[in-house]
Short mmCIF file of C-alpha atoms in Angstrom, two decimals:
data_model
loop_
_atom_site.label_atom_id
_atom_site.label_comp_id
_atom_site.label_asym_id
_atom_site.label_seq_id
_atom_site.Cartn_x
_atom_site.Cartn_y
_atom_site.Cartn_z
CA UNK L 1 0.00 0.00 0.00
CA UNK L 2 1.32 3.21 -0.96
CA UNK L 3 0.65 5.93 1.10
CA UNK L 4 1.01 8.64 -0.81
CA UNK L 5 -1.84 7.18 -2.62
CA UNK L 6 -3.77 6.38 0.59
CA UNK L 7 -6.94 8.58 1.94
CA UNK L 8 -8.16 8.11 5.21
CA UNK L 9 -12.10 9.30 4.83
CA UNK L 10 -13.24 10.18 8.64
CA UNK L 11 -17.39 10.20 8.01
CA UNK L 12 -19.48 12.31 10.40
CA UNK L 13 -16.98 12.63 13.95
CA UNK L 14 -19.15 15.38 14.99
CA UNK L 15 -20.57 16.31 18.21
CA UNK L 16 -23.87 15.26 17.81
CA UNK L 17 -22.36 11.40 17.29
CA UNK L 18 -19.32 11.47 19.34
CA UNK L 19 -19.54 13.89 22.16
CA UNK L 20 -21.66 13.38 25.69
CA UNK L 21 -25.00 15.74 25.30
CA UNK L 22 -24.48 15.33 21.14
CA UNK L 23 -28.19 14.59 19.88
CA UNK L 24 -27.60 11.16 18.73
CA UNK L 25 -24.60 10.49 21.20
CA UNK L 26 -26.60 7.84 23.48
CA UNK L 27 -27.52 5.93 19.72
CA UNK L 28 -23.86 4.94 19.60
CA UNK L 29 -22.02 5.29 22.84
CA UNK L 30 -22.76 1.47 23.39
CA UNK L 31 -21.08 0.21 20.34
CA UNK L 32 -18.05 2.83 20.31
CA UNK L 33 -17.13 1.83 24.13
CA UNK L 34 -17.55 -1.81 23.32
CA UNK L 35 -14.93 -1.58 20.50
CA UNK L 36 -13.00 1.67 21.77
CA UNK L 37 -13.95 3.34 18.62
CA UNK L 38 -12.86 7.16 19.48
CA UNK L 39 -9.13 6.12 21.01
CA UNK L 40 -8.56 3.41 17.84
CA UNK L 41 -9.58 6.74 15.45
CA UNK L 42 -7.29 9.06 16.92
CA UNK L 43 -4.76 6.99 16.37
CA UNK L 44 -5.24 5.54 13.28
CA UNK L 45 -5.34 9.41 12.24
CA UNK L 46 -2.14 10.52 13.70
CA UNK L 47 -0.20 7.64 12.28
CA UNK L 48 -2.08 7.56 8.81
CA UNK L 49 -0.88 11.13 9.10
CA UNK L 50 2.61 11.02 9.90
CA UNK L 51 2.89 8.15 7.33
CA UNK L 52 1.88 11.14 4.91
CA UNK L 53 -1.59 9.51 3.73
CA UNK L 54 -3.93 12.53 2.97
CA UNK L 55 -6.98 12.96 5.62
CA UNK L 56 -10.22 13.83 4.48
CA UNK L 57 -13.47 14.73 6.68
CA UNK L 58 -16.42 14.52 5.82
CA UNK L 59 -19.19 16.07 8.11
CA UNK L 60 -23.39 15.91 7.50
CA UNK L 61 -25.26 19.40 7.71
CA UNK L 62 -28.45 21.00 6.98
CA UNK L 63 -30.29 24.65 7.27
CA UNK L 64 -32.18 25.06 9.90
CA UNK L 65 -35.51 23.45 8.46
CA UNK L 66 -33.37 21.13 6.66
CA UNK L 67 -34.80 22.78 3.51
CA UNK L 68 -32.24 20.83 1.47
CA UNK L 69 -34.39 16.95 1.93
CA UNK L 70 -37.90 16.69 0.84
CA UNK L 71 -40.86 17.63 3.24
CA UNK L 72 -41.39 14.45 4.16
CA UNK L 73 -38.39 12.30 4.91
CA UNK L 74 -38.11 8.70 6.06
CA UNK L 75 -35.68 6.42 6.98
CA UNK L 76 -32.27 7.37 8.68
CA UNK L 77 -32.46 10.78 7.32
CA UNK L 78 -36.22 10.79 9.50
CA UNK L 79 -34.31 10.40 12.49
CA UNK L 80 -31.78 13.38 11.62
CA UNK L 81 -34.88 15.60 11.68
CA UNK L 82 -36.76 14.36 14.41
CA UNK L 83 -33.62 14.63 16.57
CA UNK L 84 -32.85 17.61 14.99
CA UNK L 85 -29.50 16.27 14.50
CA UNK L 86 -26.43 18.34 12.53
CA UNK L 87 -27.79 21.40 12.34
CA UNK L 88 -25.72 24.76 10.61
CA UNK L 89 -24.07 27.01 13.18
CA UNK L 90 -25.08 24.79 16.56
CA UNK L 91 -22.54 22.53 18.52
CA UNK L 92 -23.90 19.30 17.29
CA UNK L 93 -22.49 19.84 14.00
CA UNK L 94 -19.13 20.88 14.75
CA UNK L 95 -16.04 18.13 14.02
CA UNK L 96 -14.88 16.66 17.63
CA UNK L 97 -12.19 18.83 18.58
CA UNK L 98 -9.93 15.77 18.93
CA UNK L 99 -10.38 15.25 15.51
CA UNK L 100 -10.30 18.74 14.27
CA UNK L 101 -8.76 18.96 11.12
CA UNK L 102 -5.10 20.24 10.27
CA UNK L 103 -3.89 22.67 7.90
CA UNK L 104 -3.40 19.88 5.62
CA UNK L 105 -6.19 18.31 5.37
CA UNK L 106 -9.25 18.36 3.42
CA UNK L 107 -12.97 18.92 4.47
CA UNK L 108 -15.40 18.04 2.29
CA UNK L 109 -18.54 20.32 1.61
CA UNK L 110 -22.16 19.46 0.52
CA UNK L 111 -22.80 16.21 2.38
CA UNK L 112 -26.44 15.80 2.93
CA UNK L 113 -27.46 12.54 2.34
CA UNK L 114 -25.84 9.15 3.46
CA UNK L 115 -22.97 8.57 0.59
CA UNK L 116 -20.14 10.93 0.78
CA UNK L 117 -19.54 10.70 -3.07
CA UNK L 118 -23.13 11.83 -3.80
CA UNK L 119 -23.37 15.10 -3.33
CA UNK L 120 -19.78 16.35 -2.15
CA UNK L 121 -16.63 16.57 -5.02
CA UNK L 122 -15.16 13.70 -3.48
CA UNK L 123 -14.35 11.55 -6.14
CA UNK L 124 -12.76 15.24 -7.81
CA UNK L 125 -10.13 15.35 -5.10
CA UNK L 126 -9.40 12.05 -5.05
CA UNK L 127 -8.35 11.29 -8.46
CA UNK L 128 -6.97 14.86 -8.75
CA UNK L 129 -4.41 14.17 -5.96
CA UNK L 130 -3.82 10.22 -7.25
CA UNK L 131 -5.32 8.54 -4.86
CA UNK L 132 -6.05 4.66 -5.29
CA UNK L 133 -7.01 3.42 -1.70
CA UNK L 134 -9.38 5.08 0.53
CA UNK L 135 -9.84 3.67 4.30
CA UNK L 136 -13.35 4.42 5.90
CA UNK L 137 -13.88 5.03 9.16
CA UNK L 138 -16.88 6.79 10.80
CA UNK L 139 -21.08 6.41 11.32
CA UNK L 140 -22.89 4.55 10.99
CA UNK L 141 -21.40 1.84 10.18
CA UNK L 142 -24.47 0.01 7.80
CA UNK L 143 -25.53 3.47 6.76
CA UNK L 144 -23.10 6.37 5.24
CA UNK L 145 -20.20 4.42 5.46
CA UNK L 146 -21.39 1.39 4.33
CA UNK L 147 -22.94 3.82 1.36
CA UNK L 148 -19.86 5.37 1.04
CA UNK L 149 -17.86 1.92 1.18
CA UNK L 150 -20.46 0.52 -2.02
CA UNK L 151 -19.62 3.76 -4.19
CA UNK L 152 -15.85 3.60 -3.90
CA UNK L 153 -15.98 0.15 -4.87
CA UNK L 154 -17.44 0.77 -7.52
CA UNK L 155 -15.94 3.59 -8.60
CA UNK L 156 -12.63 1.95 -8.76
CA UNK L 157 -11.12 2.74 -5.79
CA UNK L 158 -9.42 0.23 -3.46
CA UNK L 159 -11.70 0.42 -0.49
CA UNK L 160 -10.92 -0.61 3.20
CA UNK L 161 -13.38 -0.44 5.84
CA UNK L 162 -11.74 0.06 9.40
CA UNK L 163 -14.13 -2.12 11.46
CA UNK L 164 -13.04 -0.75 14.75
CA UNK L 165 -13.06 2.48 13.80
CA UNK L 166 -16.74 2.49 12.95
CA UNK L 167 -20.20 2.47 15.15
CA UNK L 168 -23.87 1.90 14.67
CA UNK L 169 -27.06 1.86 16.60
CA UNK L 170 -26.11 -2.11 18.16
CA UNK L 171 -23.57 -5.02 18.33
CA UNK L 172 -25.80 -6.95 16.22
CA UNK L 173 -25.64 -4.52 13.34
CA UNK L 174 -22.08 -3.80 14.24
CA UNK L 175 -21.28 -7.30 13.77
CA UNK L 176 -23.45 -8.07 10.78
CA UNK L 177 -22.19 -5.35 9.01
CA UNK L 178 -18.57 -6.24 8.81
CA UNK L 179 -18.85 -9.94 8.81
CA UNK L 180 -21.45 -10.05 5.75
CA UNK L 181 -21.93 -6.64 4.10
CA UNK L 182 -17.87 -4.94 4.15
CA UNK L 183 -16.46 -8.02 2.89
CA UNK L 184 -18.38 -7.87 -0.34
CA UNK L 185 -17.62 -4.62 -1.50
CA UNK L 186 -13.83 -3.65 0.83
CA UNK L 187 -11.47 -5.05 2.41
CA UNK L 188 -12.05 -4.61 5.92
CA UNK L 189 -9.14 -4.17 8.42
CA UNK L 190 -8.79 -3.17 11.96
CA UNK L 191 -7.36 0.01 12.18
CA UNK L 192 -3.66 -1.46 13.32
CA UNK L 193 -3.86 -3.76 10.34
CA UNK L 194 -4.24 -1.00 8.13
CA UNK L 195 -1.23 0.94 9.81
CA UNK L 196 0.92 -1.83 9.31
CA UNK L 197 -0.09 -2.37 5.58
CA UNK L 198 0.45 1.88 5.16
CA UNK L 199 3.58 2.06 6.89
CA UNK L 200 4.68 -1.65 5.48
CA UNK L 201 5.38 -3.14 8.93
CA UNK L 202 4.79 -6.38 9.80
CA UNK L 203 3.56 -7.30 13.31
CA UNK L 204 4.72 -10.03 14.67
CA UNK L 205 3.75 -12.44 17.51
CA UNK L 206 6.47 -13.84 19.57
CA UNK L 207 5.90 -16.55 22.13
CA UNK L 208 8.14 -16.82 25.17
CA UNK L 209 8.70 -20.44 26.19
CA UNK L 210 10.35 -21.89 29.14
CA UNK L 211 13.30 -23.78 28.85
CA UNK L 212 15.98 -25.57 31.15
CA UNK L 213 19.52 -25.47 30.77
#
């Protein structure tokens, strides 16, 4: 893996998913203390970073109204409204500020929906700046980054999904997710896996034995 061909896509780290009093905080917090979702992010960013893959963000947001989805919404994007979830200019929608992004990196604009290619220029930066792999990491993990995951594969893109550096609504869809769905359209890593691949380590398991003389 080269990692000046590497992105590291960070989907939706923003208050009102990661931080205590965020609107949908309590949705996740069960799946992202199970796996230690947060700590494993920050650092598979530092590292990614150092290694000198490019980091991209890519954060959710709506007027207030959210005058940019129809009237009558359903699904996930129901929920975003009835919690009134990632709204312009409030706390909720800010980027953690452990996460907050460097003068290097890149934050995407336009995201509204549930696939960060849809409606952002994505897929522009990416091929403009050579990149071939992307590694996901985010929320939820069966909704905008598994939609995210499906349009990078088939766009061409090498695709890894960093299953301990994602979180959903529950272990079982946690679980489901990357044993059934993220195999068929990534290659899904933990997030030291992935490290080792970028920075072309190899990790190695030693056992101790006893021995007498």
């Amino acid at each position: 893996m080269n990692s000046q061909k590497t992105a590291v896509v960070l989907i939706e780290y923003q208050n009102d998913f990661t931080s205590p009093g965020g609107s949908l905080h309590d949705a996740v917090k069960g799946v992202m203390d199970s796996s230690n979702m947060l700590n494993n992010t920050l650092d598979l960013v530092a590292k990614a970073r150092e290694a000198g893959a490019v980091i991209i963000h890519s954060p959710i947001s709506f007027q207030e109204g959210y005058f940019e989805i129809t009237k009558h919404p359903y699904g996930i994007l129901k929920g975003v409204v009835d919690s009134q979830s990632f709204r312009k200019g409030s706390w909720g929608v800010e980027i953690i500020d452990s996460l907050a992004p460097q003068s290097d990196d890149i934050v995407l604009e336009g995201k509204r929906g549930l696939d960060a290619f849809a409606s952002t220029n994505l897929d522009f930066i990416l091929r403009s700046k050579g990149i071939e792999t992307i590694a996901l990491g985010g929320f939820l993990t069966n909704c905008c980054v598994e939609s995210t995951m499906r349009s990078g594969y088939e766009k061409g893109f090498e695709v890894i999904t960093l299953t301990d550096c994602t979180a959903t609504l529950s272990e079982e869809e946690q679980a489901f997710a990357c044993a059934k769905n993220f195999p068929m359209f990534s290659k899904p890593m933990t997030h030291t896996q992935f490290l080792d691949e970028l920075t072309g380590e190899t990790v190695q398991k030693v056992e101790t034995r006893g021995y007498s003389a």
